[in-house]
Short mmCIF file of C-alpha atoms in Angstrom, two decimals:
data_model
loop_
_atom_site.label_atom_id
_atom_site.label_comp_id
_atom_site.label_asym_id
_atom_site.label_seq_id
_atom_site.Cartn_x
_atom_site.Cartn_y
_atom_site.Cartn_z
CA UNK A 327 98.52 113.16 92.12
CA UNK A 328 94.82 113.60 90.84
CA UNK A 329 95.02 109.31 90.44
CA UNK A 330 96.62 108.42 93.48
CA UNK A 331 92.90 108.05 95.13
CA UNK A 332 92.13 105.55 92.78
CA UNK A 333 95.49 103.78 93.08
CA UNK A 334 95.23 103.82 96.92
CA UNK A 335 91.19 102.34 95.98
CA UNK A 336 93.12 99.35 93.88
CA UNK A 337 95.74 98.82 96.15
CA UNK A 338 93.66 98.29 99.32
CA UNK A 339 91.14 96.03 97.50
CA UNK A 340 93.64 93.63 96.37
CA UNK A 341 95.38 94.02 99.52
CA UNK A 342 92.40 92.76 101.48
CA UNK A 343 91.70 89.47 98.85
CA UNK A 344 95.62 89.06 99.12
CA UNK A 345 94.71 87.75 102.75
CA UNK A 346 91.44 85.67 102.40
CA UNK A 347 92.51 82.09 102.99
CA UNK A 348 92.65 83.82 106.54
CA UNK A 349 88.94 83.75 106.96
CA UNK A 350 88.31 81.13 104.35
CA UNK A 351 90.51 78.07 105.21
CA UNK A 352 88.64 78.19 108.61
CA UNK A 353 85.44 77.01 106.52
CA UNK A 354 87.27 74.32 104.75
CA UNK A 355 85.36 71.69 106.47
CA UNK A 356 82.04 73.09 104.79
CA UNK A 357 80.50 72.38 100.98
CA UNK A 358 81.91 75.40 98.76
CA UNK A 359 78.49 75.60 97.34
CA UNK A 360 77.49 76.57 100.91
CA UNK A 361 79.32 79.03 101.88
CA UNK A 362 78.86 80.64 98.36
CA UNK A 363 75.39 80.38 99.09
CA UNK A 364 75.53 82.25 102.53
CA UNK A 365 78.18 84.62 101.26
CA UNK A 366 75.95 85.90 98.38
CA UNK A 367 72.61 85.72 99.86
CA UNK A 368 74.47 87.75 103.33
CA UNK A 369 75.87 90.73 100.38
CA UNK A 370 72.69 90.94 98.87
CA UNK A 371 70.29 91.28 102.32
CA UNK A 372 72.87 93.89 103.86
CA UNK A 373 73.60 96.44 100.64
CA UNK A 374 69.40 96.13 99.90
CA UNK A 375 68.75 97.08 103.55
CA UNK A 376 71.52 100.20 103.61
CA UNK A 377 69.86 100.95 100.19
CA UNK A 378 66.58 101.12 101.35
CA UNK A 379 67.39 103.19 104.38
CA UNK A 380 70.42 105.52 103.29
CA UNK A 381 70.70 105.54 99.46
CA UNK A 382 66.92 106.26 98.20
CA UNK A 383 67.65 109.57 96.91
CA UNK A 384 70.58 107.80 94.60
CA UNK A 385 68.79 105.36 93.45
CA UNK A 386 65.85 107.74 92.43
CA UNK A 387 68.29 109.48 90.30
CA UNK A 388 69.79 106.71 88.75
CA UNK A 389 66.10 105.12 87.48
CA UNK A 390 65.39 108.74 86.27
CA UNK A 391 69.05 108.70 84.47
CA UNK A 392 68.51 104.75 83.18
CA UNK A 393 64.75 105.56 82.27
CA UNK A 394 66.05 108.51 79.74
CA UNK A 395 67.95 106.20 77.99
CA UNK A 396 67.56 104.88 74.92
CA UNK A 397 65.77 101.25 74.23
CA UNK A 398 69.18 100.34 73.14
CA UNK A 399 71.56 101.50 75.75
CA UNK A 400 68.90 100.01 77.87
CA UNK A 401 68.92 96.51 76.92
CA UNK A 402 72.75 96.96 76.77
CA UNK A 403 73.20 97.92 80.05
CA UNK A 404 70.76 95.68 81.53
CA UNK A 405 72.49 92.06 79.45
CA UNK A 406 75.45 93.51 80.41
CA UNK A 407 75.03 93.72 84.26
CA UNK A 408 73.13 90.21 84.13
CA UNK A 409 76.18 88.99 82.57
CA UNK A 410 77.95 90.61 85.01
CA UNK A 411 76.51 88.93 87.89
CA UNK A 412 76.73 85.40 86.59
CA UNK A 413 80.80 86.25 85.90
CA UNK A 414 80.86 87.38 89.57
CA UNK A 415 78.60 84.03 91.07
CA UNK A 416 81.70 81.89 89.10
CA UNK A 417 84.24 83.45 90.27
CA UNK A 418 83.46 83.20 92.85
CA UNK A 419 82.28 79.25 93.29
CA UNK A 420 85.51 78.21 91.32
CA UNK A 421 87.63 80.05 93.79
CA UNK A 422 86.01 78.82 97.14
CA UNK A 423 86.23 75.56 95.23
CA UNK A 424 90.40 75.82 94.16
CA UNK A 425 90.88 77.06 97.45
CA UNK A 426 89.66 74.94 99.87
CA UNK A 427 89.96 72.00 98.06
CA UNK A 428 92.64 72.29 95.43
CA UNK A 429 95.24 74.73 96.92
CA UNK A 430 95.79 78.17 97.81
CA UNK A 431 98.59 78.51 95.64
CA UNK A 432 96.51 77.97 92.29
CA UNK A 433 94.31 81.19 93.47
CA UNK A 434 97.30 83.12 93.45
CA UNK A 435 98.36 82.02 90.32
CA UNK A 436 94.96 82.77 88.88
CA UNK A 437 94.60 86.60 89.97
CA UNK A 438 98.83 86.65 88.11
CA UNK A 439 96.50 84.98 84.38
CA UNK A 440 93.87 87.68 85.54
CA UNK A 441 95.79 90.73 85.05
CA UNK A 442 97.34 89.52 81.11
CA UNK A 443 93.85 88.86 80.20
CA UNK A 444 92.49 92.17 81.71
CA UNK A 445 95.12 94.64 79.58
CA UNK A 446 94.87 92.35 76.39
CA UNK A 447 90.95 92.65 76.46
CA UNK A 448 91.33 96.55 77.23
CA UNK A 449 93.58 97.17 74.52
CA UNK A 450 91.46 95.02 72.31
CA UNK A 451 87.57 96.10 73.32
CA UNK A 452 88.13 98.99 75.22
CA UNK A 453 90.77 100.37 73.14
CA UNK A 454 92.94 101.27 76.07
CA UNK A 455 96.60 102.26 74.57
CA UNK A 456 99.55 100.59 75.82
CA UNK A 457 103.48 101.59 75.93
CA UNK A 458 106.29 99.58 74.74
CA UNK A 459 106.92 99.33 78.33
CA UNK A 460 103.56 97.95 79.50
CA UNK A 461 103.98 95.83 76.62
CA UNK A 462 106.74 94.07 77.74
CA UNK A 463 105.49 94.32 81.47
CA UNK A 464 102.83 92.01 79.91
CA UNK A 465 105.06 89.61 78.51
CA UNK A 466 106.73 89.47 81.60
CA UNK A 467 103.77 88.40 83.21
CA UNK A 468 103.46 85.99 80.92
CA UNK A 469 106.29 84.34 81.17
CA UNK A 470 106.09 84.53 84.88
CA UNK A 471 102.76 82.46 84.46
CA UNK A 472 103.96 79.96 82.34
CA UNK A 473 107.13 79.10 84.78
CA UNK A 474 104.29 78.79 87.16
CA UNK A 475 102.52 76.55 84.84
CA UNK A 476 105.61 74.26 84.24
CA UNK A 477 104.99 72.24 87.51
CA UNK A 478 101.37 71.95 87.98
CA UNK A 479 99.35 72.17 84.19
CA UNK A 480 96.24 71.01 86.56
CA UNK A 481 96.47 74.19 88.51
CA UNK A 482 96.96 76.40 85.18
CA UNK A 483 93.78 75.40 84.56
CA UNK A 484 91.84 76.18 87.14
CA UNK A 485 93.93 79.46 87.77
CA UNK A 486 92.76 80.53 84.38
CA UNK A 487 89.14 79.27 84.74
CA UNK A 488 89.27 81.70 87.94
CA UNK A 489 91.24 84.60 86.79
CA UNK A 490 89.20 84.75 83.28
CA UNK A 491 85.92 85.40 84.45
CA UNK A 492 87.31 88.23 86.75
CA UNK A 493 88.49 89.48 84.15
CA UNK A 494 85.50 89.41 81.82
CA UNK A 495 83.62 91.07 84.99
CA UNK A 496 86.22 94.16 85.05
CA UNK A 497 85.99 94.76 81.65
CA UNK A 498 82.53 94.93 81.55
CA UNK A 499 82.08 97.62 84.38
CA UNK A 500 83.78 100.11 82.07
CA UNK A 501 79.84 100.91 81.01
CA UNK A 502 78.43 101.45 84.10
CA UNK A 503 80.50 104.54 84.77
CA UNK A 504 77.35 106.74 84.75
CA UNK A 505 75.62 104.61 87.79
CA UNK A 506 76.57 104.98 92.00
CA UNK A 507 78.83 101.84 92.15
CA UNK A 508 77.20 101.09 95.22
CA UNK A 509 73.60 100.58 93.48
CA UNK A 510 75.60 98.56 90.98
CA UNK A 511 77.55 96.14 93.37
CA UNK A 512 73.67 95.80 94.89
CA UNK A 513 72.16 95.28 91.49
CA UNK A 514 75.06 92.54 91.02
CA UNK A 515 74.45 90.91 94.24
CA UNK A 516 70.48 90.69 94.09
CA UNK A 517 70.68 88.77 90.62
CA UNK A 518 73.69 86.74 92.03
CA UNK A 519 71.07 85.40 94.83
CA UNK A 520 68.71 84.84 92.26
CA UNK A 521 70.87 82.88 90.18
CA UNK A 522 71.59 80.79 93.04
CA UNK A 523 67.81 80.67 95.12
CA UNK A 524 67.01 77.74 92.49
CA UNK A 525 69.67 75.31 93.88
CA UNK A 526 69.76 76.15 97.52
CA UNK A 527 66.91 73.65 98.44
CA UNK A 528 68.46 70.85 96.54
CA UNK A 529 72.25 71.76 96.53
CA UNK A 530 72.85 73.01 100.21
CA UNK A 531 73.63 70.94 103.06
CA UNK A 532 72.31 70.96 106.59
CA UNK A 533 71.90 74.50 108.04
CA UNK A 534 75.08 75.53 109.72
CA UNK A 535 74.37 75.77 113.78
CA UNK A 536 77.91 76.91 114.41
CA UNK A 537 78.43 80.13 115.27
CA UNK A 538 81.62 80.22 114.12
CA UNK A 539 80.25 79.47 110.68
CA UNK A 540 78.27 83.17 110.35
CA UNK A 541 80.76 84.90 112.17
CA UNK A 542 83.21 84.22 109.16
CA UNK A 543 80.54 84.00 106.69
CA UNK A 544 79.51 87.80 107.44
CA UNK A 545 83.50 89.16 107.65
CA UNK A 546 83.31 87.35 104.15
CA UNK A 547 80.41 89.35 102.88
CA UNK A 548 81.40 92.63 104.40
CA UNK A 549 85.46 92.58 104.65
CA UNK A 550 86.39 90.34 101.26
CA UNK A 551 83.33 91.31 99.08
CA UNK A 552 81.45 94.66 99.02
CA UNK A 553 84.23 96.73 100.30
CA UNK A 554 86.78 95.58 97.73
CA UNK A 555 84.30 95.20 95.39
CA UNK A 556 83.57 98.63 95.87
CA UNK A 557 86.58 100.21 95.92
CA UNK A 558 87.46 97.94 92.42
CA UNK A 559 84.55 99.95 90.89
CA UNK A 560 85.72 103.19 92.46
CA UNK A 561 89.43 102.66 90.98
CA UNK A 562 87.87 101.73 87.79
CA UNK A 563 86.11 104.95 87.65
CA UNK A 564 88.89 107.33 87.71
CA UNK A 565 92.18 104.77 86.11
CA UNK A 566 92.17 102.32 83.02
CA UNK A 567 91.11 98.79 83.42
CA UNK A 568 94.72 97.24 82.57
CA UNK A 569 96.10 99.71 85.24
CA UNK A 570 93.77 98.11 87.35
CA UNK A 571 94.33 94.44 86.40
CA UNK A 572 97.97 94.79 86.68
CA UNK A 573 98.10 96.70 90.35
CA UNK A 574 95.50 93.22 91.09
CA UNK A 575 99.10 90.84 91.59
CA UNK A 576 99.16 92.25 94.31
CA UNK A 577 96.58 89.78 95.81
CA UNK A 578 98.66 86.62 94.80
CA UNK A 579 101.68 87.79 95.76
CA UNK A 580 100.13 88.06 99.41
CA UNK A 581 98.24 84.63 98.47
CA UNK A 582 101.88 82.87 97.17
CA UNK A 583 103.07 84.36 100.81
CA UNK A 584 100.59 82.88 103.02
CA UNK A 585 100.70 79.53 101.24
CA UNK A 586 104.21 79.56 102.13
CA UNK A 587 104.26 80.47 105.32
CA UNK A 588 101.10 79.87 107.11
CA UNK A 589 99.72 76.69 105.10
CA UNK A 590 103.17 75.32 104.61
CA UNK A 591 102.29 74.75 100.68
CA UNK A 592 105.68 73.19 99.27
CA UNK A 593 107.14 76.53 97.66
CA UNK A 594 109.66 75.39 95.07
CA UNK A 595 112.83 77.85 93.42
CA UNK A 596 111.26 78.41 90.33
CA UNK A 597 107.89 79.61 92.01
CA UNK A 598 110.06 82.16 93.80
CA UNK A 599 111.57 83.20 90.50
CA UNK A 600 108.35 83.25 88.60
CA UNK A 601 106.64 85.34 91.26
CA UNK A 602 109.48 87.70 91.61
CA UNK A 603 109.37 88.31 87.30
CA UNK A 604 105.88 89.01 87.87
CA UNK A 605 106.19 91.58 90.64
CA UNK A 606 108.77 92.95 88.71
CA UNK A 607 106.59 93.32 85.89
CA UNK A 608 104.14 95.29 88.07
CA UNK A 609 106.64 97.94 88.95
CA UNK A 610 107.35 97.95 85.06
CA UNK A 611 103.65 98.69 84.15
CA UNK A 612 102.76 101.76 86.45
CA UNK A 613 105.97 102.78 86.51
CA UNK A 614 105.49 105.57 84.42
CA UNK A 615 102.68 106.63 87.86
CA UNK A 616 105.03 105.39 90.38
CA UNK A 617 107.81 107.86 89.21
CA UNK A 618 105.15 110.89 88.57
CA UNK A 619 104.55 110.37 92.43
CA UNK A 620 107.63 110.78 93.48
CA UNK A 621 108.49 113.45 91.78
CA UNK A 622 105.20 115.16 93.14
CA UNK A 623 106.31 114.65 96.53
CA UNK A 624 109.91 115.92 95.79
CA UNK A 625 108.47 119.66 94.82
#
């Protein structure tokens, strides 16, 4: 019961990405660059300004905490988070990109690639133990992908593109454990802009003038990245990363359902069974948490 927090974290931030061709598809008619551009630049000016006014105490205390460091763990931490950031900035550009202009079914596929290449990196760099169970939960997964692959190689590729630098990015947060994960997300988000002020002047288009644009562009910055976001680092925090990367198919699974029956993306038999394997999968992998719950609740 002590984890369910962290599950409930997971859960709702993959929940919320599950459904963000909602507010995304409405900006199809704009350059993906752009609203990558106004989605970043929007994260970074509203978690500096609450940090400035709310969180100066925190961030005091986490200077004093990085400053007692060692020069090692320093330059660590710091090419770590940089790294970090530019993982996050491609992300996501390649899945504004797949989305609005490839299809909404390849993001979904590419958060189902995430969550094998999140629990193989843990076991392998984080040393994160796995069950026979989990194992085959994995291979599942796997399987599930490649049925997905089977139709469309073209979208394999671009899922994996997407779902492999998310997964690089949650692996990596597994060192800043010590640091508020709201400074962090900030910290992210600032070098993100930076990354990106050098080709706004000759990469954007025309200033938007439609209101519509900001209104989605904010819900985008607030709703879909630094709450999730967030609540990713919070799960992180308290449950293993290929707990975490597994309870993530829960986004395509929405995604896979919305392309079905909102965007009226052709949905084939064999996506329905690959899909399905995966979910199953899921249920395999925390099953072992799932069951602990219940019998909690019983007593």
């Amino acid at each position: 019961m002590n984890h369910l927090k962290y599950y409930l974290a997971a859960i709702i931030a993959f929940t919320l990405w599950g459904t963000f061709s909602l507010v995304l598809k409405p900006l199809h008619s704009y350059a993906s660059l752009d609203i990558l551009f106004y989605r970043v630049f929007s994260c970074a000016i509203i978690m500096t300004v609450v940090t400035v006014l709310f969180r100066r105490l925190k961030l005091k205390d986490n200077l004093k905490y990085f400053k007692n460091l060692s020069q090692n763990s320093k330059k660590k931490i710091v090419g770590l988070n940089i790294l970090s950031s530019i993982l996050l900035t491609g992300n996501w550009f390649s899945f504004i990109y797949v989305m609005n202009h490839i299809s909404v079914r390849a993001t979904s596929v590419a958060y189902l690639v995430c969550p094998i290449i999140t629990t193989i990196l843990a076991f392998f760099i984080l040393r994160e133990k796995l069950t026979k169970l989990q194992w085959i939960s994995v291979f599942l997964s796997g399987i599930g992908c490649l049925l997905l692959s089977y139709s469309n190689l073209l979208d394999m590729v671009y899922s994996t593109l997407i779902g492999s630098t998310y997964a690089c990015y949650l692996i990596i947060q597994s060192v800043n454990s010590k640091f508020d994960k709201f400074l962090v997300l900030n910290f992210h988000m600032i070098l993100s802009a930076l990354i990106l002020l050098p080709f706004f002047p000759s990469y954007s288009g025309p200033v938007p003038t439609d209101f519509k644009f900001y209104f989605y562009i904010e819900i985008i910055a607030v709703m879909y990245t630094i709450v999730p976001l967030l609540l990713n680092l919070y799960a992180l925090s308290g449950i293993a990363s290929s707990k975490v990367g597994m309870i993530l198919n829960i986004n395509p699974i929405i995604a896979f359902i919305l392309a079905g029956a909102v965007y009226n993306e052709a949905l084939g038999g064999l996506q329905m069974v690959s899909y399905s394997i995966i979910f199953l999968a899921v249920i395999i992998f925390n099953a072992k948490e799932i069951f602990r719950l219940k019998s909690a609740e019983a007593v």
